[in-house]
Short mmCIF file of C-alpha atoms and ligand atoms in Angstrom, two decimals:
data_model
loop_
_atom_site.label_atom_id
_atom_site.label_comp_id
_atom_site.label_asym_id
_atom_site.label_seq_id
_atom_site.Cartn_x
_atom_site.Cartn_y
_atom_site.Cartn_z
CA UNK A 1 -2.64 -42.57 30.72
CA UNK A 2 -2.42 -38.81 30.68
CA UNK A 3 -4.56 -38.26 33.74
CA UNK A 4 -4.58 -39.88 37.13
CA UNK A 5 -7.50 -42.24 36.99
CA UNK A 6 -7.32 -42.73 40.70
CA UNK A 7 -6.76 -40.32 43.56
CA UNK A 8 -4.31 -37.50 44.02
CA UNK A 9 -0.71 -38.21 45.03
CA UNK A 10 -0.09 -38.13 48.73
CA UNK A 11 0.82 -34.74 50.09
CA UNK A 12 4.25 -34.27 51.58
CA UNK A 13 5.81 -31.73 53.91
CA UNK A 14 7.31 -29.00 51.77
CA UNK A 15 11.08 -29.03 51.19
CA UNK A 16 11.96 -31.68 53.77
CA UNK A 17 15.64 -31.43 52.79
CA UNK A 18 15.96 -27.82 53.91
CA UNK A 19 15.89 -28.72 57.63
CA UNK A 20 16.34 -31.71 59.92
CA UNK A 21 13.53 -34.23 59.80
CA UNK A 22 11.79 -35.36 62.95
CA UNK A 23 11.52 -39.12 63.42
CA UNK A 24 7.86 -38.95 62.39
CA UNK A 25 8.66 -36.99 59.24
CA UNK A 26 11.46 -39.37 58.31
CA UNK A 27 9.08 -42.32 58.72
CA UNK A 28 6.46 -40.54 56.58
CA UNK A 29 9.06 -39.84 53.89
CA UNK A 30 10.18 -43.45 53.89
CA UNK A 31 6.56 -44.63 53.64
CA UNK A 32 6.05 -42.29 50.71
CA UNK A 33 9.10 -43.69 48.88
CA UNK A 34 7.80 -47.22 49.44
CA UNK A 35 4.30 -46.31 48.25
CA UNK A 36 5.87 -44.76 45.15
CA UNK A 37 7.54 -48.05 44.35
CA UNK A 38 11.12 -46.95 45.10
CA UNK A 39 11.79 -50.36 46.62
CA UNK A 40 10.73 -52.12 43.43
CA UNK A 41 13.94 -51.47 41.50
CA UNK A 42 15.18 -54.90 42.57
CA UNK A 43 12.93 -57.80 41.64
CA UNK A 44 12.25 -60.72 43.93
CA UNK A 45 13.50 -63.20 41.32
CA UNK A 46 17.03 -62.84 39.92
CA UNK A 47 17.21 -62.58 36.11
CA UNK A 48 20.18 -64.00 34.24
CA UNK A 49 20.19 -61.67 31.26
CA UNK A 50 22.95 -63.63 29.50
CA UNK A 51 20.51 -66.52 29.17
CA UNK A 52 17.49 -64.58 27.94
CA UNK A 53 16.35 -65.95 24.56
CA UNK A 54 15.99 -63.69 21.55
CA UNK A 55 13.09 -61.22 21.36
CA UNK A 56 11.31 -63.23 18.67
CA UNK A 57 11.49 -66.48 20.64
CA UNK A 58 10.15 -64.70 23.71
CA UNK A 59 7.40 -63.02 21.72
CA UNK A 60 6.19 -66.44 20.62
CA UNK A 61 6.08 -67.63 24.21
CA UNK A 62 3.84 -64.71 25.12
CA UNK A 63 1.02 -65.97 22.95
CA UNK A 64 -0.85 -67.80 25.77
CA UNK A 65 -1.35 -64.44 27.52
CA UNK A 66 -4.35 -63.75 25.29
CA UNK A 67 -7.41 -64.68 27.33
CA UNK A 68 -9.11 -67.65 25.72
CA UNK A 69 -12.41 -66.14 26.77
CA UNK A 70 -12.16 -63.44 24.12
CA UNK A 71 -13.87 -64.53 20.95
CA UNK A 72 -12.39 -64.49 17.47
CA UNK A 73 -13.89 -61.05 16.86
CA UNK A 74 -11.62 -59.64 19.51
CA UNK A 75 -8.07 -58.52 18.99
CA UNK A 76 -5.94 -59.75 21.90
CA UNK A 77 -6.56 -57.27 24.73
CA UNK A 78 -2.87 -56.89 25.36
CA UNK A 79 -1.87 -56.45 21.73
CA UNK A 80 -1.31 -52.75 22.12
CA UNK A 81 0.40 -52.67 25.45
CA UNK A 82 2.27 -55.87 26.09
CA UNK A 83 6.02 -55.86 25.78
CA UNK A 84 7.59 -58.24 23.30
CA UNK A 85 8.76 -60.42 26.15
CA UNK A 86 7.56 -61.65 29.49
CA UNK A 87 9.99 -63.24 31.93
CA UNK A 88 9.60 -66.95 32.64
CA UNK A 89 8.41 -66.35 36.18
CA UNK A 90 5.59 -64.15 34.81
CA UNK A 91 4.53 -66.83 32.34
CA UNK A 92 4.45 -69.33 35.23
CA UNK A 93 2.50 -66.88 37.39
CA UNK A 94 0.04 -66.37 34.56
CA UNK A 95 -0.57 -70.12 34.36
CA UNK A 96 -1.22 -70.13 38.11
CA UNK A 97 -3.58 -67.16 37.81
CA UNK A 98 -5.58 -68.95 35.13
CA UNK A 99 -5.70 -72.15 37.13
CA UNK A 100 -6.86 -70.40 40.29
CA UNK A 101 -9.42 -68.30 38.44
CA UNK A 102 -10.75 -71.26 36.48
CA UNK A 103 -11.20 -73.36 39.63
CA UNK A 104 -13.38 -70.75 41.33
CA UNK A 105 -17.07 -71.55 40.99
CA UNK A 106 -18.52 -68.69 43.05
CA UNK A 107 -17.65 -65.04 43.55
CA UNK A 108 -16.52 -65.78 47.11
CA UNK A 109 -14.23 -68.55 45.88
CA UNK A 110 -12.84 -66.16 43.30
CA UNK A 111 -12.18 -63.54 45.97
CA UNK A 112 -10.31 -66.17 48.01
CA UNK A 113 -8.39 -67.29 44.89
CA UNK A 114 -7.22 -63.72 44.22
CA UNK A 115 -6.26 -63.27 47.85
CA UNK A 116 -4.18 -66.44 47.70
CA UNK A 117 -2.38 -65.45 44.47
CA UNK A 118 1.23 -64.41 45.08
CA UNK A 119 2.26 -63.99 41.43
CA UNK A 120 1.66 -60.25 41.06
CA UNK A 121 4.09 -57.91 42.79
CA UNK A 122 1.39 -55.27 43.33
CA UNK A 123 -0.03 -57.36 46.12
CA UNK A 124 3.07 -56.84 48.26
CA UNK A 125 2.78 -53.04 48.21
CA UNK A 126 -1.01 -52.83 48.58
CA UNK A 127 -2.82 -52.84 51.91
CA UNK A 128 -5.98 -54.50 50.60
CA UNK A 129 -7.20 -56.75 47.85
CA UNK A 130 -10.04 -54.72 46.37
CA UNK A 131 -12.44 -57.26 44.90
CA UNK A 132 -15.86 -55.71 44.33
CA UNK A 133 -18.71 -53.61 45.58
CA UNK A 134 -22.40 -53.36 44.82
CA UNK A 135 -25.09 -55.93 44.20
CA UNK A 136 -23.69 -59.29 42.96
CA UNK A 137 -26.98 -59.91 41.14
CA UNK A 138 -26.94 -56.56 39.32
CA UNK A 139 -27.49 -56.64 35.57
CA UNK A 140 -24.90 -53.92 35.01
CA UNK A 141 -21.24 -54.42 35.89
CA UNK A 142 -18.85 -51.46 35.95
CA UNK A 143 -15.16 -52.19 35.37
CA UNK A 144 -12.66 -49.55 36.48
CA UNK A 145 -8.89 -49.56 36.32
CA UNK A 146 -7.33 -50.07 39.73
CA UNK A 147 -7.83 -49.04 43.35
CA UNK A 148 -6.47 -45.69 44.48
CA UNK A 149 -5.40 -44.63 47.95
CA UNK A 150 -8.88 -44.54 49.49
CA UNK A 151 -9.90 -47.84 47.92
CA UNK A 152 -6.69 -49.49 49.12
CA UNK A 153 -7.36 -48.22 52.64
CA UNK A 154 -11.01 -49.29 52.74
CA UNK A 155 -10.83 -52.41 50.55
CA UNK A 156 -13.71 -51.35 48.26
CA UNK A 157 -13.65 -49.94 44.72
CA UNK A 158 -14.54 -46.34 43.95
CA UNK A 159 -14.88 -44.92 47.43
CA UNK A 160 -12.80 -41.74 46.89
CA UNK A 161 -13.87 -38.52 45.13
CA UNK A 162 -14.16 -40.29 41.75
CA UNK A 163 -16.37 -42.90 43.38
CA UNK A 164 -18.65 -40.24 44.81
CA UNK A 165 -19.08 -38.75 41.34
CA UNK A 166 -19.68 -42.24 39.96
CA UNK A 167 -22.46 -42.80 42.50
CA UNK A 168 -24.12 -39.51 41.53
CA UNK A 169 -23.85 -40.27 37.82
CA UNK A 170 -25.47 -43.68 38.08
CA UNK A 171 -28.07 -42.53 40.60
CA UNK A 172 -29.18 -40.04 37.91
CA UNK A 173 -30.34 -43.00 35.83
CA UNK A 174 -31.75 -44.83 38.84
CA UNK A 175 -28.87 -47.25 39.43
CA UNK A 176 -27.34 -47.70 42.89
CA UNK A 177 -24.76 -50.02 44.40
CA UNK A 178 -27.02 -50.69 47.35
CA UNK A 179 -30.32 -51.45 45.63
CA UNK A 180 -31.38 -55.07 46.04
CA UNK A 181 -33.25 -55.10 42.73
CA UNK A 182 -30.94 -56.43 39.95
CA UNK A 183 -32.60 -54.00 37.53
CA UNK A 184 -31.82 -50.97 39.69
CA UNK A 185 -28.35 -51.78 40.92
CA UNK A 186 -24.73 -51.88 39.79
CA UNK A 187 -21.83 -54.18 40.58
CA UNK A 188 -18.28 -52.80 40.48
CA UNK A 189 -14.89 -54.40 39.88
CA UNK A 190 -11.53 -53.27 38.53
CA UNK A 191 -9.02 -54.61 36.02
CA UNK A 192 -6.52 -54.79 38.89
CA UNK A 193 -7.46 -55.72 42.46
CA UNK A 194 -4.34 -54.06 43.92
CA UNK A 195 -3.31 -50.44 43.98
CA UNK A 196 -0.18 -49.69 41.91
CA UNK A 197 2.28 -47.94 44.26
CA UNK A 198 1.97 -44.17 44.14
CA UNK A 199 -0.91 -44.55 41.66
CA UNK A 200 1.50 -45.20 38.82
CA UNK A 201 0.10 -46.74 35.64
CA UNK A 202 -0.14 -50.52 35.82
CA UNK A 203 2.37 -52.34 33.63
CA UNK A 204 1.26 -54.63 30.81
CA UNK A 205 2.66 -57.53 32.83
CA UNK A 206 0.56 -56.66 35.89
CA UNK A 207 -2.54 -56.31 33.75
CA UNK A 208 -1.84 -59.65 32.08
CA UNK A 209 -1.53 -61.36 35.46
CA UNK A 210 -4.81 -59.93 36.75
CA UNK A 211 -6.92 -60.39 33.61
CA UNK A 212 -7.72 -64.09 34.16
CA UNK A 213 -9.35 -63.10 37.45
CA UNK A 214 -11.39 -60.32 35.88
CA UNK A 215 -12.59 -62.56 33.06
CA UNK A 216 -13.67 -65.21 35.56
CA UNK A 217 -15.27 -62.45 37.64
CA UNK A 218 -17.38 -61.52 34.64
CA UNK A 219 -18.24 -65.17 33.95
CA UNK A 220 -19.40 -65.68 37.51
CA UNK A 221 -21.24 -62.40 37.99
CA UNK A 222 -22.98 -62.82 34.60
CA UNK A 223 -23.72 -59.17 33.85
CA UNK A 224 -26.06 -58.41 30.99
CA UNK A 225 -24.23 -55.16 30.32
CA UNK A 226 -20.66 -54.04 31.11
CA UNK A 227 -19.61 -50.40 31.42
CA UNK A 228 -15.86 -49.97 30.88
CA UNK A 229 -14.69 -46.93 32.81
CA UNK A 230 -11.72 -45.16 31.26
CA UNK A 231 -9.06 -46.02 28.73
CA UNK A 232 -7.30 -48.91 30.46
CA UNK A 233 -10.53 -50.78 31.12
CA UNK A 234 -11.99 -50.22 27.67
CA UNK A 235 -8.79 -51.14 25.85
CA UNK A 236 -8.52 -54.39 27.77
CA UNK A 237 -12.18 -55.35 27.52
CA UNK A 238 -12.59 -54.42 23.88
CA UNK A 239 -9.20 -55.72 22.82
CA UNK A 240 -8.27 -52.53 21.08
CA UNK A 241 -5.50 -49.99 21.19
CA UNK A 242 -7.94 -47.21 20.31
CA UNK A 243 -8.20 -44.65 23.09
CA UNK A 244 -11.26 -43.77 25.12
CA UNK A 245 -11.70 -40.43 23.30
CA UNK A 246 -12.73 -42.42 20.23
CA UNK A 247 -14.40 -45.45 21.80
CA UNK A 248 -16.59 -43.77 24.43
CA UNK A 249 -20.27 -44.05 23.78
CA UNK A 250 -19.85 -46.76 21.14
CA UNK A 251 -21.36 -50.07 22.14
CA UNK A 252 -19.39 -53.22 21.29
CA UNK A 253 -20.06 -56.89 21.93
CA UNK A 254 -17.48 -59.07 23.63
CA UNK A 255 -17.50 -62.84 24.09
CA UNK A 256 -16.62 -64.15 27.51
CA UNK A 257 -17.06 -67.86 28.15
CA UNK A 258 -20.25 -68.83 26.37
CA UNK A 259 -21.85 -65.42 26.53
CA UNK A 260 -21.81 -62.33 24.38
CA UNK A 261 -22.01 -59.18 26.45
CA UNK A 262 -22.58 -55.59 25.26
CA UNK A 263 -19.92 -53.19 26.54
CA UNK A 264 -20.27 -49.42 26.79
CA UNK A 265 -16.97 -47.51 27.13
CA UNK A 266 -17.35 -44.32 29.17
CA UNK A 267 -15.05 -41.63 30.47
CA UNK A 268 -13.54 -42.41 33.84
CA UNK A 269 -15.11 -40.32 36.63
CA UNK A 270 -11.61 -39.19 37.76
CA UNK A 271 -11.17 -37.67 34.30
CA UNK A 272 -14.58 -36.01 34.54
CA UNK A 273 -13.57 -34.45 37.86
CA UNK A 274 -10.75 -32.71 36.04
CA UNK A 275 -12.51 -32.04 32.76
CA UNK A 276 -16.03 -31.08 33.69
CA UNK A 277 -16.79 -29.90 30.13
CA UNK A 278 -16.69 -33.59 29.15
CA UNK A 279 -19.55 -34.41 31.51
CA UNK A 280 -22.04 -33.80 28.73
CA UNK A 281 -20.64 -36.82 26.90
CA UNK A 282 -20.93 -38.88 30.06
CA UNK A 283 -24.53 -37.77 30.36
CA UNK A 284 -25.21 -38.83 26.77
CA UNK A 285 -23.60 -42.22 27.52
CA UNK A 286 -25.73 -42.63 30.65
CA UNK A 287 -28.86 -41.99 28.58
CA UNK A 288 -27.70 -44.61 26.10
CA UNK A 289 -27.13 -47.04 28.97
CA UNK A 290 -30.59 -46.32 30.38
CA UNK A 291 -32.16 -47.02 26.97
CA UNK A 292 -30.25 -50.27 26.65
CA UNK A 293 -31.36 -51.38 30.12
CA UNK A 294 -34.99 -50.60 29.22
CA UNK A 295 -34.61 -52.81 26.16
CA UNK A 296 -33.33 -55.86 28.12
N1 URA B 1 -10.39 -45.64 40.02
C1 URA B 1 -10.59 -46.88 39.53
O1 URA B 1 -10.40 -47.11 38.35
N2 URA B 1 -11.00 -47.82 40.37
C2 URA B 1 -11.23 -47.58 41.66
O2 URA B 1 -11.62 -48.51 42.37
C3 URA B 1 -11.03 -46.29 42.14
C4 URA B 1 -10.61 -45.32 41.31
#
């Protein structure tokens, strides 16, 4: 990702090494290192690299990562980003994620299932599990990438500056998170329910571990239309390695469970905050969304 899809990096005192740090400053510096993932260099599970099988054997074992919910028309969502190998503990965690997601029969059960899942390291550095916002009966579901700092603090998606722009954009076509009418509201989720430390890009492994929950989320919320916000979301949902610059504005159908759902890739609002000249494309996409809603 060549832009920060979430919020800005935390601000630090300037040049802290040029003078003695107070206790408070030292604690803030330490917190910043932790939030940047500096403590993640050592994994929780030891890896015996002498016993790792060959790349090709591992690549074969990765096959089950592809979400069964994606129909034959779809390329595997992780085809472009997944490494050739996933460690055994990740493959086990993925099986657990699928089991937990599959057992959930309501959105609240799914939220509890995600909260109980210990297989993704992001959970240990995040403050909140950010599950959803908006009207659960909305016909339109927006799927972003991952929570940023504000979302992690408040436990709701898109509540920072990008979220404020998102609210204005969708209000312009008469869609609000808070409206009780399914035809006039939106529901919001993310590919990842936990903030990557320091807003770094999520790894293919982290995405793989969270995808079963998102797919079940879509099955349970039953949107009639999905809007994929930004490159990470659209690549995963459409199962393509093509970037958002080419896919935005082009409707595509995806199969999830028994349903076929139209997906509209759009620029991420964080990108639009930085590149306001691109807002005209977002406006065109919103008009296209409005027309599609009218046709439902
Ligand atoms: N960006 C996202 O992709 N999701 C959020 O929830 C917030 C910012």
